[in-house]
Coordinates of C-alpha atoms in Angstrom, one line a residue:
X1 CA 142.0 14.1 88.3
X2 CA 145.1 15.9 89.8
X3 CA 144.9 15.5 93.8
X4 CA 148.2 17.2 95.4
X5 CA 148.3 18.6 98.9
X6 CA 150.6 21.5 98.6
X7 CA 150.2 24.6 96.7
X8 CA 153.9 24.6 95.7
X9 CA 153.2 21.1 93.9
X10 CA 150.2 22.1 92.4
X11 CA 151.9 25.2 90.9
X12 CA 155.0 22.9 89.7
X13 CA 151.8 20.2 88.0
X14 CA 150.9 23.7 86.4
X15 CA 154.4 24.0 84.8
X16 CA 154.8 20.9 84.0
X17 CA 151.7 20.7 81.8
X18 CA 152.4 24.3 80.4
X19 CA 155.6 22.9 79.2
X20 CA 153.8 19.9 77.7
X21 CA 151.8 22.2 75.5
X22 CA 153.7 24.4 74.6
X23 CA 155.9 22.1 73.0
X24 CA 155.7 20.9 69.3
X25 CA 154.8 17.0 69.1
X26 CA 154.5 16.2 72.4
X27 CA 150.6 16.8 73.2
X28 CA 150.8 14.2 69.9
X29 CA 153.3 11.9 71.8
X30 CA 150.8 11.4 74.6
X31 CA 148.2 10.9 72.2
X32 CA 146.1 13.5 73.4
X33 CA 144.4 17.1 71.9
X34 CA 144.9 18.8 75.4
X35 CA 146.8 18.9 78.4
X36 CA 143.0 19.0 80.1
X37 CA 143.5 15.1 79.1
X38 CA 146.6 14.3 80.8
X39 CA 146.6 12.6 84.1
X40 CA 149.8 14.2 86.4
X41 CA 150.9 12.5 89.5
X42 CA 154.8 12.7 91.8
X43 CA 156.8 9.6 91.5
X44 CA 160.0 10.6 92.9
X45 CA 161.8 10.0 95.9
X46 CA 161.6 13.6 96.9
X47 CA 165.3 14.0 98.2
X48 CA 166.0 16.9 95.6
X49 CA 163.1 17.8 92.8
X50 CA 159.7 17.0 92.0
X51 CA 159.3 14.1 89.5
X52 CA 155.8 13.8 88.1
X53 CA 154.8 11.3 85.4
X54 CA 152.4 12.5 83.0
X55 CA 150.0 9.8 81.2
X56 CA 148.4 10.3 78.3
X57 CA 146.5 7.6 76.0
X58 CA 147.1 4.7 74.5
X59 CA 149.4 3.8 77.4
X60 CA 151.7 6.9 76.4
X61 CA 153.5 8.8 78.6
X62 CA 156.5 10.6 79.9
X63 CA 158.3 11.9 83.3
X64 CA 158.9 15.9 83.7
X65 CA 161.4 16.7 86.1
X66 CA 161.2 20.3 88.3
X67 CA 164.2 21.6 90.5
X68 CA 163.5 23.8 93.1
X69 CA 165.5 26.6 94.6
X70 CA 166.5 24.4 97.5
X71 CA 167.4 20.3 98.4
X72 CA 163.7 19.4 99.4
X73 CA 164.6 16.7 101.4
X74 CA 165.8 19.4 103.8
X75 CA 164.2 22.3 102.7
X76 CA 164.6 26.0 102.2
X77 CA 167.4 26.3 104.9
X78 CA 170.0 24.4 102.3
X79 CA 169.7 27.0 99.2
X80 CA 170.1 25.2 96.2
X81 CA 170.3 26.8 92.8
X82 CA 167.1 25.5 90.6
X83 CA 169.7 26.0 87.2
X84 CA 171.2 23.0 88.3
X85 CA 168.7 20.8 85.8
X86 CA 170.2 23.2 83.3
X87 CA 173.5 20.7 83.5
X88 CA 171.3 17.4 83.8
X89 CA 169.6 18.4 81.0
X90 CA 173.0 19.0 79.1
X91 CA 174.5 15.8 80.5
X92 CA 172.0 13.5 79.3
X93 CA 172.1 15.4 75.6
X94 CA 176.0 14.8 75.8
X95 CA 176.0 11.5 77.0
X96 CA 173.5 9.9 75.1
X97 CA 175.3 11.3 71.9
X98 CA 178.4 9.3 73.5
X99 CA 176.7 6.3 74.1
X100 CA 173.0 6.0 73.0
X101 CA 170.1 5.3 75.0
X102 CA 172.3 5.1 78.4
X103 CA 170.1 8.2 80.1
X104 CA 167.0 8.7 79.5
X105 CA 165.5 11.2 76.1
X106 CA 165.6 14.6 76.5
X107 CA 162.1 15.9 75.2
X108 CA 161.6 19.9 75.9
X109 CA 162.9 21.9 78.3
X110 CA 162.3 25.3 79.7
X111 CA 165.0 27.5 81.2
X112 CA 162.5 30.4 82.9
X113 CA 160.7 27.3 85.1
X114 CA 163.7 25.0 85.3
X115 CA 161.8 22.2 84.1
X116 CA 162.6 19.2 81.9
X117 CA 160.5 16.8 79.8
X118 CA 161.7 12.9 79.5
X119 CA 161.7 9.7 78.4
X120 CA 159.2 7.8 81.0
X121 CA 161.3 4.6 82.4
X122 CA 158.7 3.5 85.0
X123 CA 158.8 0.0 83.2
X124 CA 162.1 -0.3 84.5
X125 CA 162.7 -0.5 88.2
X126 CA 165.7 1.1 90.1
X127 CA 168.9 -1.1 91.1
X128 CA 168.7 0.0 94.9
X129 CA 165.4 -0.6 95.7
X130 CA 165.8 -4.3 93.9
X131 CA 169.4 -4.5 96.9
X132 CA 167.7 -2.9 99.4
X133 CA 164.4 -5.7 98.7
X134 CA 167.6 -8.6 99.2
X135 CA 165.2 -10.8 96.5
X136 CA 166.1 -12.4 93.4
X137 CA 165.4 -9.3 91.3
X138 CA 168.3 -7.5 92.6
X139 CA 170.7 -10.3 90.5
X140 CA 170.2 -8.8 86.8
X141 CA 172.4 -9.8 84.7
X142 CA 175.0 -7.5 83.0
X143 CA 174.6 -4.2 85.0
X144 CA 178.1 -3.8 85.7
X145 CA 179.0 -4.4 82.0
X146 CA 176.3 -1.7 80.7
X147 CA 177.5 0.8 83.2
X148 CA 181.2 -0.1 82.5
X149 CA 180.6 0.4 78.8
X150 CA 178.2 3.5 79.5
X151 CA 181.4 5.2 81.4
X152 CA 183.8 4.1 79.3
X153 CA 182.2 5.7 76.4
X154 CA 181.2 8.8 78.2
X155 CA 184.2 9.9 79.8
X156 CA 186.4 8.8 76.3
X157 CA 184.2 10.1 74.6
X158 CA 184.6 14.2 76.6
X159 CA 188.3 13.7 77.4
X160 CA 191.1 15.4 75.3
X161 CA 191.5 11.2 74.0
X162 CA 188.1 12.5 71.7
X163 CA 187.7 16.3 72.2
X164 CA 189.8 19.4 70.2
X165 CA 191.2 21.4 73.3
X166 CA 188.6 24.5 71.9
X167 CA 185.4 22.1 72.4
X168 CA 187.3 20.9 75.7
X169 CA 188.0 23.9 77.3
X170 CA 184.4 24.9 76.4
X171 CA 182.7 22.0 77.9
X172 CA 184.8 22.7 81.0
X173 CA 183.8 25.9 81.3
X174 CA 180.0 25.3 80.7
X175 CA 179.7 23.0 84.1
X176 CA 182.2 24.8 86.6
X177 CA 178.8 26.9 86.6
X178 CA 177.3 24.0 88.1
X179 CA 179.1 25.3 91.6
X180 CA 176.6 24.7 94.2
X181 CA 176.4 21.1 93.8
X182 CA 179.9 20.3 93.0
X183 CA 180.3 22.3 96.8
X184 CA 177.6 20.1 98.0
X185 CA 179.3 16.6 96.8
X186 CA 182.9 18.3 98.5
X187 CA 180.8 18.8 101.5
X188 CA 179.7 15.9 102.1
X189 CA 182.2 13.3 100.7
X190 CA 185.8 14.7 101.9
X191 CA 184.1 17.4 105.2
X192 CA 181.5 15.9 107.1
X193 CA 182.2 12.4 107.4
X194 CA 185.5 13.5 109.5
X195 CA 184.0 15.6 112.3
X196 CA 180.8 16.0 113.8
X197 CA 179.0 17.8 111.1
X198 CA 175.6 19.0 112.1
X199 CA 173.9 17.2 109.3
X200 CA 175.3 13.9 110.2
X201 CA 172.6 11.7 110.9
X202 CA 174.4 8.5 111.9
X203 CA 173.8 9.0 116.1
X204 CA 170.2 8.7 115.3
X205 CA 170.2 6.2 112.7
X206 CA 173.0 3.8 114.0
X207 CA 174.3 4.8 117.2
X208 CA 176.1 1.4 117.9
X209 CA 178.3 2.1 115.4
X210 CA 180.1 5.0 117.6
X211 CA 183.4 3.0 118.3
X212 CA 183.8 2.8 114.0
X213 CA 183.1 6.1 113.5
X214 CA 185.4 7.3 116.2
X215 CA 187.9 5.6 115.0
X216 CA 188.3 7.0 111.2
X217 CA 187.6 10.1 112.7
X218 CA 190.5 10.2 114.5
X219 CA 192.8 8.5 111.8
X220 CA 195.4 10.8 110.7
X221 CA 195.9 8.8 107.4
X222 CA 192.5 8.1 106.3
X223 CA 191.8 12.4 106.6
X224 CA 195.3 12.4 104.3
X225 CA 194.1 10.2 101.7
X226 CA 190.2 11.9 102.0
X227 CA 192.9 15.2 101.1
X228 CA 194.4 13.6 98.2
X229 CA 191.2 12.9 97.5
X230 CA 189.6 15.9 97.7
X231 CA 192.7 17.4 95.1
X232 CA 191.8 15.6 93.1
X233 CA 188.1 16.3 93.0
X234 CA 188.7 20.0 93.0
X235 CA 191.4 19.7 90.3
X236 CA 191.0 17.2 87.7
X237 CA 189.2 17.9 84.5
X238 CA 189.7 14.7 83.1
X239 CA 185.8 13.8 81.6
X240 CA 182.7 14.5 81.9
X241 CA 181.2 12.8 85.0
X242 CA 177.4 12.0 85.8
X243 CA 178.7 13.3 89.7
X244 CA 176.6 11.6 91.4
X245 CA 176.1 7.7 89.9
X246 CA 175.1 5.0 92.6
X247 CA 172.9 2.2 92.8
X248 CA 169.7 4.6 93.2
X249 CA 170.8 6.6 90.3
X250 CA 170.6 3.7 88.1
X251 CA 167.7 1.9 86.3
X252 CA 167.1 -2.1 85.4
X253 CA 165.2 -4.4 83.7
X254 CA 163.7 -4.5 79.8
X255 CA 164.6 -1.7 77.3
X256 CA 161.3 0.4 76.2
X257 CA 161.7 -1.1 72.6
X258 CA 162.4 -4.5 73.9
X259 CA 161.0 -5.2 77.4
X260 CA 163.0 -9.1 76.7
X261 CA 166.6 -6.9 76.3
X262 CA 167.9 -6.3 79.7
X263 CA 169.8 -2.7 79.8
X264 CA 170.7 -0.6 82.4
X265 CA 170.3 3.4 82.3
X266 CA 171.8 6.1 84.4
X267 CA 169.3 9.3 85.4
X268 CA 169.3 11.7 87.9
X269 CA 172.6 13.8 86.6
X270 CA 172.0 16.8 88.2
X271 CA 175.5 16.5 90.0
X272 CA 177.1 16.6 86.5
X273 CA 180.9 18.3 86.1
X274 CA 184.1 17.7 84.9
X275 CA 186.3 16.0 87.0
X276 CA 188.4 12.6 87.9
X277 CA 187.0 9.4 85.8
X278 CA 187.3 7.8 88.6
X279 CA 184.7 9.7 90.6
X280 CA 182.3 8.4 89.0
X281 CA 183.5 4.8 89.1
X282 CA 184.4 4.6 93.0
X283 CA 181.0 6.1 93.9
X284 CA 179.2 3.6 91.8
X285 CA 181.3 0.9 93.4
X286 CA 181.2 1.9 97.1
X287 CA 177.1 1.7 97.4
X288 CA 177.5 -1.5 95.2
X289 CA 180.2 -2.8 98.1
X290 CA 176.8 -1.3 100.5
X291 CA 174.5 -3.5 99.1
X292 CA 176.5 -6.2 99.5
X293 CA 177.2 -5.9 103.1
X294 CA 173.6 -5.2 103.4
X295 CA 172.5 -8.7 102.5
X296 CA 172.4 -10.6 105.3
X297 CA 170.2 -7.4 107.3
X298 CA 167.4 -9.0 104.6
X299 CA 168.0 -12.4 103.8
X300 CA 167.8 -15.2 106.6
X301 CA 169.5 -18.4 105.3
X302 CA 173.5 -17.3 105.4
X303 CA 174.3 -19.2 101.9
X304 CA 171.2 -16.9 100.3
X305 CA 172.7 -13.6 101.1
X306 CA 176.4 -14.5 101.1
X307 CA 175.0 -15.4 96.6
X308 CA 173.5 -12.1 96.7
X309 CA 176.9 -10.9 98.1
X310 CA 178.8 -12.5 95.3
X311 CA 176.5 -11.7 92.6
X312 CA 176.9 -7.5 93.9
X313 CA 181.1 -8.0 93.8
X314 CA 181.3 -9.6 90.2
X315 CA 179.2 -6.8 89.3
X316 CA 182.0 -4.5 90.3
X317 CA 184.5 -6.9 88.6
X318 CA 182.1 -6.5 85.6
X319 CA 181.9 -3.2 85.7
X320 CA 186.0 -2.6 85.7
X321 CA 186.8 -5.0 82.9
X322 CA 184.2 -3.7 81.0
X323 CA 185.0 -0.1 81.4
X324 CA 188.7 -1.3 80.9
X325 CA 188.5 -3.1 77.9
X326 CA 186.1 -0.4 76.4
X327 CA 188.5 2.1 77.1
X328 CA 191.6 0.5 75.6
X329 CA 189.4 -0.1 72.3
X330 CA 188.3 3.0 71.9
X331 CA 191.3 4.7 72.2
X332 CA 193.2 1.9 70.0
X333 CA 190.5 2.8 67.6
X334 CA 189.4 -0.8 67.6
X335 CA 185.7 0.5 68.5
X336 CA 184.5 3.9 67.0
X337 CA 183.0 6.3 69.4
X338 CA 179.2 7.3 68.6
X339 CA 178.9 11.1 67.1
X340 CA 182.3 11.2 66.7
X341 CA 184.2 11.3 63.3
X342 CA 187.6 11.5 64.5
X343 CA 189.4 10.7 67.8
X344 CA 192.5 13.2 68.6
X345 CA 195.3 11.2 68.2
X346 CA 199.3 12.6 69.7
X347 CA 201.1 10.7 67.8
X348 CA 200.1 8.7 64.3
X349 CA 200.1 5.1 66.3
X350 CA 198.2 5.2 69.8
X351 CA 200.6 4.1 73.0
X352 CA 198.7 1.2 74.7
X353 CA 200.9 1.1 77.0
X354 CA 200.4 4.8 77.9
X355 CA 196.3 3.8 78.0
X356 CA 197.1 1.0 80.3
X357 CA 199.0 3.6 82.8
X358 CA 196.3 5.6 82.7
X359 CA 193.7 3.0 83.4
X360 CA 195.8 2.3 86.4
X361 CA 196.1 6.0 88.0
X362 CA 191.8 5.8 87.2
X363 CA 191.6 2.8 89.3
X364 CA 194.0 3.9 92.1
X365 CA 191.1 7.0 92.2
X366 CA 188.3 4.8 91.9
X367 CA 189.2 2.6 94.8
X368 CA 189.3 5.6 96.8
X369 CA 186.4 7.4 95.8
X370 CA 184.3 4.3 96.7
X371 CA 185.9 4.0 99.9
X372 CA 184.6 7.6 100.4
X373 CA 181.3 6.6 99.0
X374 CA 181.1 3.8 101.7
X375 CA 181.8 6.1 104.6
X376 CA 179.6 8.9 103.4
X377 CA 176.3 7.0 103.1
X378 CA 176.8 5.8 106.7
X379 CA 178.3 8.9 108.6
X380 CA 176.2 11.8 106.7
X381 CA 172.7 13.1 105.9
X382 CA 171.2 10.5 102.9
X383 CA 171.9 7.2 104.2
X384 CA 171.7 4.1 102.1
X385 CA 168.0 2.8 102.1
X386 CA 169.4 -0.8 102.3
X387 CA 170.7 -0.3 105.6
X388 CA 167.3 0.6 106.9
X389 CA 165.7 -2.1 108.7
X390 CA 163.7 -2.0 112.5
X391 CA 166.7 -3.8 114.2
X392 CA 168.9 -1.1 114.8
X393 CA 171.6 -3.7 116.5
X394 CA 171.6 -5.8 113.6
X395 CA 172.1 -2.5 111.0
X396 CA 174.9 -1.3 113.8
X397 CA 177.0 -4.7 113.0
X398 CA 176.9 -4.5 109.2
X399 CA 177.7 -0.8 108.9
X400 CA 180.8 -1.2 111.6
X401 CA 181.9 -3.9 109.3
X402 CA 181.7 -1.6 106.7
X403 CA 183.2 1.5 107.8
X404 CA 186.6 -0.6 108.9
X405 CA 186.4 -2.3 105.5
X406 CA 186.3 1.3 104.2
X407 CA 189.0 2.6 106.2
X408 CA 191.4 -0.8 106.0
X409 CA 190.7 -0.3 102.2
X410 CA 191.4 3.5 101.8
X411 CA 194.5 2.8 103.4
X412 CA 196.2 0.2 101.5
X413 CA 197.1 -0.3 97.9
X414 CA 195.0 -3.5 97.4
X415 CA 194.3 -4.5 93.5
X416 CA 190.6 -4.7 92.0
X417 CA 191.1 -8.8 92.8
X418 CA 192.2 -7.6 96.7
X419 CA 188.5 -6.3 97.0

């Protein structure tokens, strides 16, 4: 029932199931007496881990996720440590208690394998493939206000606005372990996109778009701001962040309880650390500002894609007012924060004008951190699928266009409205 080419698959099936069994409830979950029941087969992308859904019966089932000691889509020649599930794992637990049922369930994990059991979300579908598609799924409503919320909460939620500088410190501590990825992330967002790095795959993707990419390259302002940047990435503790949140890292469509209720879910956390809250924000925004350019490389009639283009930007406008307004409530104490009895206050009366400043310096970030996000997925390895198409002319035009937008925008000081 389990057909799998390679051995290293079929040993990670084995471990999967193993952990199926040995944990308490969840042979029952499937509605099964034995793993020798269970039906195992890969679903994921295969960029990083192994992702195998495991069905039971009674149309139960669940996803169990298996890092391996190196990025699989390039293989054993980019080391990567397996732990790094470890801080998924930990991230979903924290964020879920922040702001419930925004990642998936954790359901058993085991720290000698590196292997996690999860909520199954395959009746959801994932935003990017729905852009990259260009049809009318990719408009669901009120994806940028269930991320903004989702952040907002979060990153309150594990900032010194919620946490006791004991618990902070702590949580700080726990995911500066999570080194190899944060590396990875500096590697590719604020290194290779500004010299020819050996990984980046944009000559044999793109190569029309030489006369773009040759100009940032050589900009001695843009590498200043990807500096700033880059400080700030290494050197702000502000939140929690999810580390690497984009449009493939977030799912659509009906919630498991009610398939009617439209939600959206992050997953895929791996990347998790504390840093800038506006990490998170920008990189979620710059492949949103992707698919948007990408519109008219899948849609023929000009007024179809430029809606699709329009739907993709309020989404970003959604996404800010939400996580604005979400943010000034919480720490107002207008909304209460899930799991948390108390919010640590500095003085007896909150300073909205302090939050407001604040929600300004995380914007200023945000915009360029997306910027960053733009220029990344075009220049470096892990391109954005949407650009993929057989006219390699076509895709040469868009991303040009979106590399100067990218470097225009990092440059200036232009307002959320500006963009």
């Amino acid at each position: 029932r389990r057909t799998m080419a390679a051995e290293t698959q079929n040993i990670f099936q084995i471990e999967a199931l193993s952990l199926i069994s040995k944990t308490k409830g969840l042979l029952q979950k499937l509605s099964v007496e034995s793993a020798a029941e269970l039906v195992i087969s890969e679903v994921g992308d295969g960029n990083l881990n192994y992702i195998f859904q495991v069905k039971g019966n009674k149309n139960a089932s669940l996803v169990v996720k298996k890092a391996p000691p190196y990025i699989r889509l390039v293989g054993e020649s980019w080391p990567l440590p397996a732990d790094r599930i470890l801080f998924e794992k930990k991230y979903m637990e924290i964020a879920n208690k922040c702001c419930p049922g925004c990642c998936p369930d954790v359901l058993a994990f085991d720290e000698k394998t590196y292997v996690v059991a999860m909520e199954d979300l395959s009746h959801m579908r994932v935003w990017r493939s729905d852009i990259a598609k260009g049809g009318e799924k990719l408009m669901v409503s009120d994806v940028g206000k269930d991320t903004g919320r989702y952040l907002a909460h979060v990153h309150f939620g594990t900032s010194d606005f919620s946490m006791g500088l004991e618990d902070r410190y702590k949580q700080i501590s726990f995911f500066q372990k999570n080194l190899k990825l944060i590396e990875t992330t500096l590697q590719v967002f604020f290194n290779d996109p500004f010299y020819e790095a050996p990984l980046n795959g944009w000559k044999k993707r793109s190569p029309n778009i030489a006369n773009a990419v040759s100009k940032f390259q050589s900009s001695a302002p843009a590498k200043a701001m990807a500096y700033k940047l880059r400080d700030r990435f290494l050197n702000s503790t502000q939140a929690l962040l999810h580390g690497d949140l984009h449009t493939g890292s977030i799912f659509v469509g009906g919630s498991s309880k009610d398939k009617k209720k439209k939600v959206a879910k992050a997953f895929d956390c791996e990347f998790a650390f504390c840093g800038p809250m506006g990490f998170d924000i920008g990189q979620l925004i710059g492949n949103i500002i992707l698919g948007a350019f990408a519109q008219t490389l899948h849609v023929s009639e000009e007024k179809d894609a430029k809606r699709r283009s329009n739907y993709l930007i309020g989404e970003i406008k959604n996404l800010w007012h939400t996580y604005h307004s979400e943010f000034c409530k919480l720490f107002k104490g207008e909304k209460k924060l899930e799991g948390k009895k108390k919010v640590h206050t500095l003085f007896p009366g909150q300073s909205t004008s302090y939050v407001a400043k604040f929600l300004e310096g995380v914007w200023e970030d945000a915009r360029g951190f997306a910027m960053l996000a733009v220029i990344r997925r075009i220049v470096t390895i892990a391109d954005a699928p949407e650009m993929r198409v057989k006219d390699i002319k076509a895709r040469g035009i868009v991303e040009s266009k979106a590399l100067r937008f990218a470097h225009d925008i990092l440059l200036s000081e232009s307002k959320l409205e500006d963009v």
